[in-house]
mmCIF file of C-alpha atoms in Angstrom:
data_model
loop_
_atom_site.group_PDB
_atom_site.id
_atom_site.type_symbol
_atom_site.label_atom_id
_atom_site.label_comp_id
_atom_site.label_asym_id
_atom_site.label_seq_id
_atom_site.Cartn_x
_atom_site.Cartn_y
_atom_site.Cartn_z
ATOM 1 C CA MET L 1 -49.431 -12.556 19.836
ATOM 2 C CA ASN L 2 -47.214 -11.391 17.028
ATOM 3 C CA LYS L 3 -44.602 -9.704 19.216
ATOM 4 C CA ASP L 4 -42.629 -8.172 16.354
ATOM 5 C CA LEU L 5 -45.736 -6.368 15.196
ATOM 6 C CA ASN L 6 -46.873 -5.497 18.709
ATOM 7 C CA ASN L 7 -43.647 -3.615 19.326
ATOM 8 C CA ASN L 8 -44.396 -1.448 16.296
ATOM 9 C CA LEU L 9 -47.947 -0.509 17.303
ATOM 10 C CA GLN L 10 -48.479 3.150 18.068
ATOM 11 C CA ASP L 11 -48.929 4.132 21.695
ATOM 12 C CA PRO L 12 -52.371 5.296 22.814
ATOM 13 C CA LYS L 13 -52.930 9.006 22.348
ATOM 14 C CA PRO L 14 -53.156 10.807 25.688
ATOM 15 C CA GLY L 15 -56.721 11.421 26.773
ATOM 16 C CA THR L 16 -58.308 9.092 24.192
ATOM 17 C CA LEU L 17 -59.939 5.708 24.561
ATOM 18 C CA ASP L 18 -58.942 2.812 22.335
ATOM 19 C CA LEU L 19 -61.765 1.384 20.238
ATOM 20 C CA ILE L 20 -62.240 -2.409 20.101
ATOM 21 C CA CYS L 21 -64.577 -3.589 17.343
ATOM 22 C CA PHE L 22 -66.136 -7.064 17.112
ATOM 23 C CA SER L 23 -67.289 -7.766 13.559
ATOM 24 C CA HIS L 24 -68.829 -10.636 11.611
ATOM 25 C CA LEU L 25 -67.224 -9.217 8.461
ATOM 26 C CA ARG L 26 -63.615 -9.544 7.343
ATOM 27 C CA TRP L 27 -61.765 -6.272 7.014
ATOM 28 C CA ASP L 28 -60.606 -7.109 3.474
ATOM 29 C CA PHE L 29 -63.968 -8.553 2.303
ATOM 30 C CA VAL L 30 -65.760 -5.474 0.940
ATOM 31 C CA TYR L 31 -65.048 -1.862 1.825
ATOM 32 C CA GLN L 32 -68.315 -0.748 3.385
ATOM 33 C CA ARG L 33 -69.772 0.830 6.544
ATOM 34 C CA PRO L 34 -67.387 -0.642 9.174
ATOM 35 C CA GLN L 35 -64.278 0.180 7.139
ATOM 36 C CA HIS L 36 -65.542 3.678 6.366
ATOM 37 C CA LEU L 37 -66.386 4.622 9.949
ATOM 38 C CA LEU L 38 -63.504 2.899 11.704
ATOM 39 C CA SER L 39 -60.911 4.318 9.314
ATOM 40 C CA ARG L 40 -62.129 7.766 10.298
ATOM 41 C CA SER L 41 -62.013 6.843 13.980
ATOM 42 C CA ALA L 42 -58.412 5.687 13.548
ATOM 43 C CA ARG L 43 -57.390 9.280 12.802
ATOM 44 C CA GLU L 44 -58.085 10.137 16.443
ATOM 45 C CA ARG L 45 -57.476 6.952 18.421
ATOM 46 C CA ARG L 46 -56.195 3.395 18.191
ATOM 47 C CA VAL L 47 -58.788 1.124 16.572
ATOM 48 C CA PHE L 48 -58.565 -2.680 16.834
ATOM 49 C CA PHE L 49 -60.834 -4.622 14.464
ATOM 50 C CA ILE L 50 -61.279 -8.172 15.817
ATOM 51 C CA GLU L 51 -62.487 -10.591 13.155
ATOM 52 C CA GLU L 52 -64.185 -13.954 13.647
ATOM 53 C CA PRO L 53 -61.747 -16.837 14.251
ATOM 54 C CA VAL L 54 -60.000 -18.765 11.499
ATOM 55 C CA GLY L 55 -59.369 -22.531 11.683
ATOM 56 C CA SER L 56 -55.738 -23.492 12.172
ATOM 57 C CA ASP L 57 -53.466 -26.458 12.931
ATOM 58 C CA SER L 58 -51.656 -24.378 15.551
ATOM 59 C CA GLN L 59 -52.470 -23.455 19.124
ATOM 60 C CA PRO L 60 -54.903 -20.552 19.731
ATOM 61 C CA HIS L 61 -53.263 -17.229 18.939
ATOM 62 C CA MET L 62 -53.919 -13.828 17.422
ATOM 63 C CA GLU L 63 -52.112 -12.071 14.611
ATOM 64 C CA MET L 64 -52.302 -8.330 14.033
ATOM 65 C CA GLU L 65 -51.766 -6.273 10.914
ATOM 66 C CA LYS L 66 -51.854 -2.511 10.702
ATOM 67 C CA HIS L 67 -53.949 -1.395 7.745
ATOM 68 C CA PRO L 68 -52.865 1.714 5.785
ATOM 69 C CA SER L 69 -55.921 3.477 7.224
ATOM 70 C CA GLY L 70 -54.427 3.091 10.703
ATOM 71 C CA VAL L 71 -56.881 0.396 11.800
ATOM 72 C CA ILE L 72 -55.185 -2.611 13.409
ATOM 73 C CA VAL L 73 -56.825 -5.807 12.147
ATOM 74 C CA VAL L 74 -56.758 -8.613 14.726
ATOM 75 C CA LYS L 75 -57.224 -12.131 13.357
ATOM 76 C CA PRO L 76 -57.798 -14.973 15.892
ATOM 77 C CA PHE L 77 -56.661 -18.498 14.975
ATOM 78 C CA LEU L 78 -58.233 -21.505 16.706
ATOM 79 C CA PRO L 79 -57.647 -25.249 16.244
ATOM 80 C CA PHE L 80 -59.947 -27.053 13.833
ATOM 81 C CA GLY L 81 -62.779 -29.105 15.289
ATOM 82 C CA LEU L 82 -63.768 -26.975 18.295
ATOM 83 C CA ASN L 83 -67.452 -26.949 19.186
ATOM 84 C CA GLU L 84 -69.318 -23.722 19.959
ATOM 85 C CA GLU L 85 -68.613 -23.789 23.695
ATOM 86 C CA GLU L 86 -64.923 -24.555 23.171
ATOM 87 C CA THR L 87 -64.684 -21.789 20.569
ATOM 88 C CA ASN L 88 -66.217 -19.221 22.914
ATOM 89 C CA THR L 89 -63.935 -20.283 25.782
ATOM 90 C CA ALA L 90 -60.837 -20.045 23.594
ATOM 91 C CA MET L 91 -61.913 -16.674 22.200
ATOM 92 C CA GLN L 92 -62.479 -15.284 25.686
ATOM 93 C CA LYS L 93 -58.967 -16.294 26.719
ATOM 94 C CA LEU L 94 -57.452 -14.705 23.607
ATOM 95 C CA VAL L 95 -59.418 -11.480 24.029
ATOM 96 C CA ASP L 96 -58.507 -11.255 27.721
ATOM 97 C CA GLN L 97 -54.821 -11.800 26.917
ATOM 98 C CA PHE L 98 -54.972 -9.223 24.124
ATOM 99 C CA LEU L 99 -56.544 -6.577 26.351
ATOM 100 C CA ALA L 100 -54.105 -7.268 29.189
ATOM 101 C CA GLU L 101 -51.120 -6.825 26.852
ATOM 102 C CA GLU L 102 -52.297 -3.988 24.593
ATOM 103 C CA VAL L 103 -55.180 -1.963 26.001
ATOM 104 C CA ASP L 104 -56.089 -0.065 29.139
ATOM 105 C CA LYS L 105 -59.304 1.953 28.822
ATOM 106 C CA TYR L 106 -61.451 1.253 25.790
ATOM 107 C CA ILE L 107 -64.746 1.491 23.925
ATOM 108 C CA LEU L 108 -66.437 -1.687 22.689
ATOM 109 C CA TRP L 109 -68.013 -1.282 19.245
ATOM 110 C CA TYR L 110 -70.183 -4.205 18.121
ATOM 111 C CA TYR L 111 -71.343 -5.246 14.680
ATOM 112 C CA ASN L 112 -71.788 -8.855 15.766
ATOM 113 C CA PRO L 113 -74.058 -9.608 18.759
ATOM 114 C CA MET L 114 -72.700 -13.184 18.800
ATOM 115 C CA ALA L 115 -69.439 -11.773 20.175
ATOM 116 C CA LEU L 116 -71.195 -11.372 23.532
ATOM 117 C CA ASN L 117 -70.549 -15.095 24.001
ATOM 118 C CA PHE L 118 -66.927 -14.266 24.833
ATOM 119 C CA SER L 119 -67.015 -10.543 25.701
ATOM 120 C CA ARG L 120 -69.960 -9.934 28.048
ATOM 121 C CA HIS L 121 -67.613 -10.005 31.065
ATOM 122 C CA LEU L 122 -65.569 -7.051 29.827
ATOM 123 C CA LYS L 123 -65.756 -3.616 31.475
ATOM 124 C CA PRO L 124 -65.562 -0.965 28.729
ATOM 125 C CA ALA L 125 -65.933 2.759 29.287
ATOM 126 C CA LEU L 126 -68.661 2.755 26.629
ATOM 127 C CA THR L 127 -70.534 0.111 24.606
ATOM 128 C CA VAL L 128 -71.736 0.963 21.094
ATOM 129 C CA TYR L 129 -73.911 -1.213 18.847
ATOM 130 C CA ASP L 130 -73.826 -0.159 15.198
ATOM 131 C CA CYS L 131 -76.741 -2.095 13.703
ATOM 132 C CA MET L 132 -76.077 -1.915 9.979
ATOM 133 C CA ASP L 133 -78.388 -4.818 8.968
ATOM 134 C CA GLU L 134 -81.132 -7.012 10.371
ATOM 135 C CA LEU L 135 -78.762 -9.957 10.710
ATOM 136 C CA SER L 136 -81.479 -12.372 11.868
ATOM 137 C CA LEU L 137 -82.984 -12.262 8.357
ATOM 138 C CA PHE L 138 -79.771 -13.400 6.679
ATOM 139 C CA LYS L 139 -79.515 -16.929 5.352
ATOM 140 C CA GLY L 140 -77.863 -19.218 7.914
ATOM 141 C CA ALA L 141 -78.294 -16.771 10.825
ATOM 142 C CA PRO L 142 -77.351 -18.387 14.197
ATOM 143 C CA ALA L 143 -80.305 -19.622 16.249
ATOM 144 C CA ARG L 144 -79.421 -17.445 19.258
ATOM 145 C CA LEU L 145 -78.781 -14.279 17.285
ATOM 146 C CA GLN L 146 -82.012 -12.512 18.250
ATOM 147 C CA GLU L 147 -81.579 -13.413 21.913
ATOM 148 C CA LEU L 148 -78.021 -12.079 21.979
ATOM 149 C CA GLU L 149 -78.954 -8.973 20.047
ATOM 150 C CA GLN L 150 -81.585 -8.151 22.675
ATOM 151 C CA GLU L 151 -78.928 -8.589 25.362
ATOM 152 C CA LEU L 152 -76.636 -6.259 23.421
ATOM 153 C CA LEU L 153 -79.422 -3.683 23.057
ATOM 154 C CA ASP L 154 -79.909 -3.809 26.825
ATOM 155 C CA ARG L 155 -76.170 -3.423 27.486
ATOM 156 C CA ALA L 156 -75.352 -0.752 24.899
ATOM 157 C CA ASP L 157 -74.910 2.872 25.923
ATOM 158 C CA LEU L 158 -75.319 4.067 22.353
ATOM 159 C CA ILE L 159 -77.014 2.480 19.330
ATOM 160 C CA PHE L 160 -76.760 3.484 15.683
ATOM 161 C CA THR L 161 -78.953 2.057 12.922
ATOM 162 C CA GLY L 162 -78.147 1.990 9.224
ATOM 163 C CA GLY L 163 -81.685 2.750 8.013
ATOM 164 C CA GLN L 164 -85.126 4.052 8.944
ATOM 165 C CA THR L 165 -86.746 0.622 9.320
ATOM 166 C CA LEU L 166 -83.972 -0.550 11.646
ATOM 167 C CA TYR L 167 -84.300 2.672 13.617
ATOM 168 C CA GLU L 168 -88.033 2.194 14.140
ATOM 169 C CA ALA L 169 -87.446 -1.385 15.296
ATOM 170 C CA LYS L 170 -84.503 -0.786 17.644
ATOM 171 C CA ARG L 171 -85.573 2.454 19.328
ATOM 172 C CA LYS L 172 -88.326 0.712 21.288
ATOM 173 C CA GLY L 173 -87.156 0.228 24.851
ATOM 174 C CA HIS L 174 -83.935 2.266 24.491
ATOM 175 C CA ASP L 175 -83.594 6.045 24.816
ATOM 176 C CA ASN L 176 -80.259 6.467 23.031
ATOM 177 C CA VAL L 177 -80.849 5.137 19.493
ATOM 178 C CA TYR L 178 -79.860 7.252 16.497
ATOM 179 C CA LEU L 179 -80.640 6.916 12.816
ATOM 180 C CA PHE L 180 -77.245 6.920 11.091
ATOM 181 C CA PRO L 181 -77.834 6.039 7.419
ATOM 182 C CA SER L 182 -75.031 4.613 5.352
ATOM 183 C CA SER L 183 -73.837 6.864 2.548
ATOM 184 C CA ILE L 184 -71.106 6.923 -0.074
ATOM 185 C CA ASP L 185 -67.447 7.842 -0.177
ATOM 186 C CA ALA L 186 -67.902 11.011 -2.224
ATOM 187 C CA ALA L 187 -64.183 11.580 -2.835
ATOM 188 C CA HIS L 188 -63.786 8.025 -4.133
ATOM 189 C CA PHE L 189 -66.757 8.034 -6.512
ATOM 190 C CA GLU L 190 -66.020 11.558 -7.715
ATOM 191 C CA GLN L 191 -63.080 10.042 -9.577
ATOM 192 C CA ALA L 192 -65.602 8.560 -12.020
ATOM 193 C CA ARG L 193 -66.378 12.077 -13.304
ATOM 194 C CA LYS L 194 -62.912 12.282 -14.804
ATOM 195 C CA LYS L 195 -62.456 10.902 -18.285
ATOM 196 C CA GLN L 196 -60.617 7.588 -18.114
ATOM 197 C CA ASP L 197 -60.206 4.366 -20.016
ATOM 198 C CA ASP L 198 -62.663 1.548 -19.395
ATOM 199 C CA PRO L 199 -61.404 -1.311 -17.251
ATOM 200 C CA ALA L 200 -60.206 -4.186 -19.431
ATOM 201 C CA ASP L 201 -63.028 -6.475 -18.293
ATOM 202 C CA GLN L 202 -65.700 -3.896 -19.256
ATOM 203 C CA ALA L 203 -64.279 -2.439 -22.472
ATOM 204 C CA SER L 204 -66.287 -4.813 -24.676
ATOM 205 C CA ILE L 205 -69.623 -4.177 -22.909
ATOM 206 C CA PRO L 206 -71.851 -1.828 -24.958
ATOM 207 C CA HIS L 207 -73.619 1.223 -23.539
ATOM 208 C CA PRO L 208 -75.868 2.068 -21.767
ATOM 209 C CA ARG L 209 -74.543 0.282 -18.673
ATOM 210 C CA LEU L 210 -76.163 0.005 -15.266
ATOM 211 C CA GLY L 211 -73.673 -0.667 -12.492
ATOM 212 C CA PHE L 212 -73.916 -2.284 -9.063
ATOM 213 C CA PHE L 213 -71.142 -2.562 -6.496
ATOM 214 C CA GLY L 214 -71.567 -4.614 -3.334
ATOM 215 C CA VAL L 215 -72.178 -8.062 -1.938
ATOM 216 C CA ILE L 216 -74.282 -10.293 -4.186
ATOM 217 C CA ASP L 217 -76.238 -12.637 -1.903
ATOM 218 C CA GLU L 218 -79.716 -13.956 -1.041
ATOM 219 C CA ARG L 219 -81.070 -10.440 -0.491
ATOM 220 C CA MET L 220 -80.821 -9.607 -4.189
ATOM 221 C CA ASP L 221 -83.974 -10.063 -6.276
ATOM 222 C CA LEU L 222 -82.515 -12.227 -9.028
ATOM 223 C CA GLU L 223 -85.934 -12.752 -10.642
ATOM 224 C CA LEU L 224 -86.370 -9.001 -11.004
ATOM 225 C CA LEU L 225 -82.880 -8.676 -12.509
ATOM 226 C CA GLY L 226 -83.678 -11.393 -15.049
ATOM 227 C CA GLU L 227 -86.963 -9.728 -16.005
ATOM 228 C CA LEU L 228 -85.207 -6.372 -16.379
ATOM 229 C CA ALA L 229 -82.581 -7.899 -18.660
ATOM 230 C CA GLN L 230 -85.285 -9.481 -20.827
ATOM 231 C CA ALA L 231 -87.441 -6.344 -20.934
ATOM 232 C CA ARG L 232 -84.550 -4.048 -21.908
ATOM 233 C CA PRO L 233 -82.010 -6.085 -23.880
ATOM 234 C CA ASP L 234 -80.294 -2.833 -24.924
ATOM 235 C CA TRP L 235 -79.314 -2.215 -21.284
ATOM 236 C CA HIS L 236 -76.224 -3.932 -19.880
ATOM 237 C CA LEU L 237 -75.981 -4.658 -16.163
ATOM 238 C CA ALA L 238 -72.462 -4.819 -14.729
ATOM 239 C CA MET L 239 -72.379 -6.206 -11.170
ATOM 240 C CA LEU L 240 -69.151 -6.068 -9.180
ATOM 241 C CA GLY L 241 -68.743 -7.839 -5.849
ATOM 242 C CA PRO L 242 -68.332 -11.176 -4.106
ATOM 243 C CA VAL L 243 -71.058 -13.805 -4.564
ATOM 244 C CA VAL L 244 -71.877 -15.421 -1.214
ATOM 245 C CA LYS L 245 -74.519 -17.886 0.032
ATOM 246 C CA ILE L 246 -76.059 -18.281 -3.438
ATOM 247 C CA ASP L 247 -75.050 -20.273 -6.508
ATOM 248 C CA ALA L 248 -73.203 -18.027 -8.943
ATOM 249 C CA GLU L 249 -74.467 -20.224 -11.793
ATOM 250 C CA LYS L 250 -78.021 -19.048 -11.035
ATOM 251 C CA LEU L 251 -77.243 -15.406 -11.661
ATOM 252 C CA PRO L 252 -78.954 -14.037 -14.793
ATOM 253 C CA THR L 253 -76.710 -13.494 -17.806
#
């Protein structure tokens, strides 16, 4: 552990449970549902956001960084070349060491069912599964994802879903599933109502503009975007966000 940082972590608030989140997303990737909800949770309790491991030339260890929101981002580092079983074993040891040093009573909050591979032995006060997407439909989804998600659904005390379709699918067989749709950060987007200069990389784009902000991946209908651009050449589509799992050269221009 990063001892210098550990010594600067806030103490648990009396009467509150720490929240330990296992996520398949990086904290600094795109600000979306996990960041929005956990930043709010950090106002009331300590929140530790454990990312997926990063390859390293060093011995297994974790580094922690306190985000301005109050969330403590925990980044595991594992040696290159570990197979799946070795990775899960190393992660379990790191998580156990982390909990022994930092945490007493806690809530487990899952975005990634695959984290059960190294966390199913833990004894939280409460287990929450926030199902924001149907991860099994993503390109490159792990073969055991559906199996582990079912195990997580069986273990969870409380389940949230990010949309109506997910809610209808997950509520079968569990009596504590709640529809919790994702929304927007109203205070953030309200800033766009104030008159301001165009960003430098958009100043030369004519109006009208149609904007998109988010991850650009295999879920986006690129054929439809291309047809829209051809049908309405006077419209200009500005898309902001990381391009993942698809070839950026294939995006319509």
